[in-house]
Amino acid sequence: MVQSLNRLKESPSQTAGPYVHIGLTPNFCGIPGVFEKDLGTDMVNDKTMGERITVRARVLDGTGAPLRDALIEVWQADAAGLYNSPTEIRGAADPNFTGWGRKATDMVSGECLFETIKPGRVPYKPGVLMAPHITFWIVARGINLGLQTRMYFADEEQANADDPVLARIEHRSRVPTLIAARLDDVYVFDIHLQGDKETVFFDI
Amino acid sequence: MSIDTKPNRQPEIGAFFQRDRSWHPPALTPGYKTSVLRSPQKALLSLDNTISEITGPVFGHDMLGELDNDLIHNFAKPGESAIGERIIVYGRVLDERGKGVPGALLEFWQANAGGRYRHKKEGYIAALDPNFGGCGRTITDEDGSYAFRTIKPGPYPWPNGVNDWRPAHIHFSVFGHGFAQRLITQMYFEGDPLIWLCPIVRTIPDRAAVETLIAALDMPATIPMDARAYKFDIVLRGRRSSVFENRLEGN
């Protein structure tokens, strides 16, 4: 016998279900007054540094139909590439930027909009920068464990070409699934859960 | 907020232990029909955590309202309360190393005593309770402890099989200190025979894993003549010591 590692097992995930909004966006689903405002609604204020952008996200199922009951959270660095997190040790992030947002997809169109800023670059390992990106976490009815992916920006061609995470994608035809197209001032990011255009999801 | 009040201790910044994806439910679980068209079919891209996943939002106790952890009263008219079995749910948020996770935001939601959710897409014939909303939240203390008061939710029929019923359950959403720890799960109640029939419970391959989601009735913690207590601990991913890792500073 050897010493025990005394590890616990992570609590197993379960689906967020169709009524995830009751807990995470109660005002959105018609339960006013319990919480003043849905958490994660506002990522920026009028003092936030950086280029203002809108991200329009959808999640599509294996038939191409948008999920109208999904919930998306995003996490990103500020304009200087710093995270607003106690575990950020490289410096103080912009106090006027939360870095975190949460939106339910619209119950008719399946779209959701994040009003945010374009993130700065953050390091992968010392001396190696990743391209600007936003981390996505997606839950919904039918999704047993939250899906993790990233959104990169179509107008960051050189940075994307140098990105060490995108470089890990063996099948190069799948790289564009992580790159949001720019449409005027809006970045459009469609997340395909399965099929020919299936988005690259991470075990990270 | 500061997640570590001891000034001579650095915040932990190591990467998280990899997820055991044979312990979690797989994406495709045909017994739970909606998963069929909503499950990725290609392999996940595996990476060690980068700073984008090691960091994460942390929430301060100052965001909480007085009744956020009291679902019996937080939607009720003044002087009234929700109908049903009064219970207290308490426990700790730990990581896989057994360490308490302080400052973890927990959000929870549930149906009322009759199994009816307050949601515009919900059409079950059981009545709404005018004094029950069904949402609450709290933040763990220094040792990872949390507690809230609610009514025990009822079982709920759903259109999966012809006659499928969810066991009584409370949904939990948990934030740790890194975005890689983000987790949503469900809590079930000791002794409920519906647990072992449920296609959503059965997405979890290992019975021992299911048992970690079943809250135990705790009579000593029960408040006489008021509310029974159920204990529910939640475990988040542990993390490596960062002492010997390259620091992500600079650049």
PDB file of C-alpha atoms in Angstrom, chain A residues 23-170:
ATOM      1  CA  GLY A  23     -32.021  31.100 -11.327  1.00  0.00           C
ATOM      2  CA  LEU A  24     -29.580  32.977 -13.524  1.00  0.00           C
ATOM      3  CA  THR A  25     -31.644  35.647 -15.315  1.00  0.00           C
ATOM      4  CA  PRO A  26     -34.868  35.883 -13.281  1.00  0.00           C
ATOM      5  CA  ASN A  27     -35.782  39.375 -14.466  1.00  0.00           C
ATOM      6  CA  PHE A  28     -35.447  38.192 -18.087  1.00  0.00           C
ATOM      7  CA  CYS A  29     -37.985  35.396 -17.537  1.00  0.00           C
ATOM      8  CA  GLY A  30     -40.560  37.390 -15.624  1.00  0.00           C
ATOM      9  CA  ILE A  31     -39.564  37.050 -11.972  1.00  0.00           C
ATOM     10  CA  PRO A  32     -39.001  40.675 -10.997  1.00  0.00           C
ATOM     11  CA  GLY A  33     -38.137  41.990  -7.591  1.00  0.00           C
ATOM     12  CA  VAL A  34     -36.055  39.184  -6.124  1.00  0.00           C
ATOM     13  CA  PHE A  35     -32.761  40.510  -7.500  1.00  0.00           C
ATOM     14  CA  GLU A  36     -32.485  44.145  -8.528  1.00  0.00           C
ATOM     15  CA  LYS A  37     -30.887  43.293 -11.857  1.00  0.00           C
ATOM     16  CA  ASP A  38     -29.820  40.126 -13.649  1.00  0.00           C
ATOM     17  CA  LEU A  39     -26.175  39.417 -12.907  1.00  0.00           C
ATOM     18  CA  GLY A  40     -23.765  39.917 -15.790  1.00  0.00           C
ATOM     19  CA  THR A  41     -26.031  42.275 -17.750  1.00  0.00           C
ATOM     20  CA  ASP A  42     -23.548  45.157 -17.786  1.00  0.00           C
ATOM     21  CA  MET A  43     -19.893  44.526 -18.573  1.00  0.00           C
ATOM     22  CA  VAL A  44     -18.953  48.143 -19.329  1.00  0.00           C
ATOM     23  CA  ASN A  45     -19.770  51.617 -18.062  1.00  0.00           C
ATOM     24  CA  ASP A  46     -19.034  55.040 -19.548  1.00  0.00           C
ATOM     25  CA  LYS A  47     -15.482  55.033 -18.131  1.00  0.00           C
ATOM     26  CA  THR A  48     -14.408  51.657 -19.508  1.00  0.00           C
ATOM     27  CA  MET A  49     -11.198  51.829 -21.528  1.00  0.00           C
ATOM     28  CA  GLY A  50     -11.017  50.281 -24.975  1.00  0.00           C
ATOM     29  CA  GLU A  51     -12.836  49.872 -28.264  1.00  0.00           C
ATOM     30  CA  ARG A  52     -16.580  49.314 -27.781  1.00  0.00           C
ATOM     31  CA  ILE A  53     -17.932  46.309 -29.627  1.00  0.00           C
ATOM     32  CA  THR A  54     -21.093  44.251 -29.779  1.00  0.00           C
ATOM     33  CA  VAL A  55     -20.950  40.478 -29.967  1.00  0.00           C
ATOM     34  CA  ARG A  56     -24.036  38.805 -31.448  1.00  0.00           C
ATOM     35  CA  ALA A  57     -24.035  35.147 -30.488  1.00  0.00           C
ATOM     36  CA  ARG A  58     -26.288  32.228 -31.341  1.00  0.00           C
ATOM     37  CA  VAL A  59     -26.120  28.525 -30.516  1.00  0.00           C
ATOM     38  CA  LEU A  60     -27.382  26.135 -33.227  1.00  0.00           C
ATOM     39  CA  ASP A  61     -28.350  22.487 -32.868  1.00  0.00           C
ATOM     40  CA  GLY A  62     -27.633  19.591 -35.217  1.00  0.00           C
ATOM     41  CA  THR A  63     -30.457  20.658 -37.577  1.00  0.00           C
ATOM     42  CA  GLY A  64     -29.201  24.250 -37.754  1.00  0.00           C
ATOM     43  CA  ALA A  65     -32.009  25.587 -35.568  1.00  0.00           C
ATOM     44  CA  PRO A  66     -31.010  28.218 -33.007  1.00  0.00           C
ATOM     45  CA  LEU A  67     -31.438  27.301 -29.337  1.00  0.00           C
ATOM     46  CA  ARG A  68     -33.964  29.637 -27.773  1.00  0.00           C
ATOM     47  CA  ASP A  69     -33.328  28.403 -24.255  1.00  0.00           C
ATOM     48  CA  ALA A  70     -29.538  28.566 -24.007  1.00  0.00           C
ATOM     49  CA  LEU A  71     -27.533  30.604 -21.548  1.00  0.00           C
ATOM     50  CA  ILE A  72     -24.128  31.980 -22.471  1.00  0.00           C
ATOM     51  CA  GLU A  73     -21.436  33.402 -20.216  1.00  0.00           C
ATOM     52  CA  VAL A  74     -18.343  35.192 -21.513  1.00  0.00           C
ATOM     53  CA  TRP A  75     -15.047  35.938 -19.783  1.00  0.00           C
ATOM     54  CA  GLN A  76     -12.384  38.173 -21.255  1.00  0.00           C
ATOM     55  CA  ALA A  77      -9.434  40.436 -20.530  1.00  0.00           C
ATOM     56  CA  ASP A  78      -9.645  44.228 -20.511  1.00  0.00           C
ATOM     57  CA  ALA A  79      -8.213  46.427 -23.259  1.00  0.00           C
ATOM     58  CA  ALA A  80      -4.730  46.066 -21.758  1.00  0.00           C
ATOM     59  CA  GLY A  81      -4.952  42.277 -21.622  1.00  0.00           C
ATOM     60  CA  LEU A  82      -5.550  41.999 -17.853  1.00  0.00           C
ATOM     61  CA  TYR A  83      -8.286  39.948 -16.179  1.00  0.00           C
ATOM     62  CA  ASN A  84     -10.488  41.425 -13.452  1.00  0.00           C
ATOM     63  CA  SER A  85      -9.812  38.486 -11.136  1.00  0.00           C
ATOM     64  CA  PRO A  86      -8.092  37.986  -7.768  1.00  0.00           C
ATOM     65  CA  THR A  87      -5.901  35.397  -9.492  1.00  0.00           C
ATOM     66  CA  GLU A  88      -4.603  37.964 -11.984  1.00  0.00           C
ATOM     67  CA  ILE A  89      -1.079  38.621 -10.698  1.00  0.00           C
ATOM     68  CA  ARG A  90       0.295  40.708 -13.570  1.00  0.00           C
ATOM     69  CA  GLY A  91      -1.322  43.979 -12.552  1.00  0.00           C
ATOM     70  CA  ALA A  92      -4.607  45.706 -11.793  1.00  0.00           C
ATOM     71  CA  ALA A  93      -7.294  45.378 -14.449  1.00  0.00           C
ATOM     72  CA  ASP A  94      -9.549  48.273 -15.518  1.00  0.00           C
ATOM     73  CA  PRO A  95     -11.890  48.736 -12.516  1.00  0.00           C
ATOM     74  CA  ASN A  96     -14.620  49.883 -14.914  1.00  0.00           C
ATOM     75  CA  PHE A  97     -14.710  46.586 -16.764  1.00  0.00           C
ATOM     76  CA  THR A  98     -16.059  43.382 -15.197  1.00  0.00           C
ATOM     77  CA  GLY A  99     -14.698  41.045 -17.856  1.00  0.00           C
ATOM     78  CA  TRP A 100     -17.680  38.766 -17.297  1.00  0.00           C
ATOM     79  CA  GLY A 101     -21.081  38.761 -18.941  1.00  0.00           C
ATOM     80  CA  ARG A 102     -24.145  36.537 -18.960  1.00  0.00           C
ATOM     81  CA  LYS A 103     -27.031  36.466 -21.414  1.00  0.00           C
ATOM     82  CA  ALA A 104     -29.936  34.190 -22.180  1.00  0.00           C
ATOM     83  CA  THR A 105     -30.600  33.663 -25.870  1.00  0.00           C
ATOM     84  CA  ASP A 106     -33.788  35.355 -27.063  1.00  0.00           C
ATOM     85  CA  MET A 107     -36.862  33.131 -26.736  1.00  0.00           C
ATOM     86  CA  VAL A 108     -37.910  33.959 -30.343  1.00  0.00           C
ATOM     87  CA  SER A 109     -34.779  34.701 -32.382  1.00  0.00           C
ATOM     88  CA  GLY A 110     -32.234  32.706 -30.379  1.00  0.00           C
ATOM     89  CA  GLU A 111     -29.807  35.637 -30.457  1.00  0.00           C
ATOM     90  CA  CYS A 112     -28.079  37.361 -27.611  1.00  0.00           C
ATOM     91  CA  LEU A 113     -25.970  40.509 -27.595  1.00  0.00           C
ATOM     92  CA  PHE A 114     -22.960  41.308 -25.430  1.00  0.00           C
ATOM     93  CA  GLU A 115     -22.001  44.991 -25.204  1.00  0.00           C
ATOM     94  CA  THR A 116     -18.308  44.849 -24.375  1.00  0.00           C
ATOM     95  CA  ILE A 117     -14.840  45.959 -25.466  1.00  0.00           C
ATOM     96  CA  LYS A 118     -12.264  44.292 -27.617  1.00  0.00           C
ATOM     97  CA  PRO A 119      -9.831  42.483 -25.300  1.00  0.00           C
ATOM     98  CA  GLY A 120      -6.072  42.980 -25.317  1.00  0.00           C
ATOM     99  CA  ARG A 121      -3.699  40.079 -25.863  1.00  0.00           C
ATOM    100  CA  VAL A 122      -2.743  37.832 -22.947  1.00  0.00           C
ATOM    101  CA  PRO A 123       0.200  35.444 -22.647  1.00  0.00           C
ATOM    102  CA  TYR A 124      -0.020  31.711 -23.293  1.00  0.00           C
ATOM    103  CA  LYS A 125       3.398  31.008 -21.792  1.00  0.00           C
ATOM    104  CA  PRO A 126       6.017  33.643 -20.954  1.00  0.00           C
ATOM    105  CA  GLY A 127       6.993  35.398 -24.168  1.00  0.00           C
ATOM    106  CA  VAL A 128       4.199  33.878 -26.261  1.00  0.00           C
ATOM    107  CA  LEU A 129       1.025  35.902 -26.759  1.00  0.00           C
ATOM    108  CA  MET A 130      -2.400  34.579 -27.629  1.00  0.00           C
ATOM    109  CA  ALA A 131      -4.556  36.469 -30.124  1.00  0.00           C
ATOM    110  CA  PRO A 132      -7.390  38.561 -28.655  1.00  0.00           C
ATOM    111  CA  HIS A 133     -10.183  36.205 -27.651  1.00  0.00           C
ATOM    112  CA  ILE A 134     -13.279  35.874 -25.512  1.00  0.00           C
ATOM    113  CA  THR A 135     -13.876  32.676 -23.539  1.00  0.00           C
ATOM    114  CA  PHE A 136     -17.404  31.257 -23.882  1.00  0.00           C
ATOM    115  CA  TRP A 137     -19.298  28.886 -21.590  1.00  0.00           C
ATOM    116  CA  ILE A 138     -22.596  27.508 -22.906  1.00  0.00           C
ATOM    117  CA  VAL A 139     -25.311  25.663 -21.012  1.00  0.00           C
ATOM    118  CA  ALA A 140     -28.847  24.667 -22.034  1.00  0.00           C
ATOM    119  CA  ARG A 141     -31.458  21.963 -21.915  1.00  0.00           C
ATOM    120  CA  GLY A 142     -29.886  18.907 -23.568  1.00  0.00           C
ATOM    121  CA  ILE A 143     -26.310  19.927 -22.730  1.00  0.00           C
ATOM    122  CA  ASN A 144     -25.117  17.695 -19.898  1.00  0.00           C
ATOM    123  CA  LEU A 145     -21.847  19.505 -19.155  1.00  0.00           C
ATOM    124  CA  GLY A 146     -21.223  23.179 -19.952  1.00  0.00           C
ATOM    125  CA  LEU A 147     -19.381  23.609 -23.251  1.00  0.00           C
ATOM    126  CA  GLN A 148     -16.227  25.708 -23.353  1.00  0.00           C
ATOM    127  CA  THR A 149     -15.042  27.465 -26.463  1.00  0.00           C
ATOM    128  CA  ARG A 150     -13.395  30.712 -27.583  1.00  0.00           C
ATOM    129  CA  MET A 151     -14.277  33.499 -29.946  1.00  0.00           C
ATOM    130  CA  TYR A 152     -11.492  35.115 -31.962  1.00  0.00           C
ATOM    131  CA  PHE A 153     -11.814  38.196 -34.202  1.00  0.00           C
ATOM    132  CA  ALA A 154     -11.812  38.079 -38.019  1.00  0.00           C
ATOM    133  CA  ASP A 155      -9.942  41.418 -38.230  1.00  0.00           C
ATOM    134  CA  GLU A 156      -6.963  40.077 -36.214  1.00  0.00           C
ATOM    135  CA  GLU A 157      -5.570  37.965 -39.030  1.00  0.00           C
ATOM    136  CA  GLN A 158      -1.906  38.108 -38.085  1.00  0.00           C
ATOM    137  CA  ALA A 159      -2.495  37.555 -34.365  1.00  0.00           C
ATOM    138  CA  ASN A 160      -4.805  34.647 -35.168  1.00  0.00           C
ATOM    139  CA  ALA A 161      -2.176  33.135 -37.437  1.00  0.00           C
ATOM    140  CA  ASP A 162       0.320  33.302 -34.544  1.00  0.00           C
ATOM    141  CA  ASP A 163      -2.067  32.065 -31.850  1.00  0.00           C
ATOM    142  CA  PRO A 164      -0.707  28.984 -30.043  1.00  0.00           C
ATOM    143  CA  VAL A 165      -4.166  27.624 -29.214  1.00  0.00           C
ATOM    144  CA  LEU A 166      -5.544  27.915 -32.741  1.00  0.00           C
ATOM    145  CA  ALA A 167      -2.280  26.273 -33.854  1.00  0.00           C
ATOM    146  CA  ARG A 168      -3.263  23.176 -31.882  1.00  0.00           C
ATOM    147  CA  ILE A 169      -6.292  22.519 -34.104  1.00  0.00           C
ATOM    148  CA  GLU A 170      -5.195  19.619 -36.272  1.00  0.00           C
TER     149      GLU A 170
END
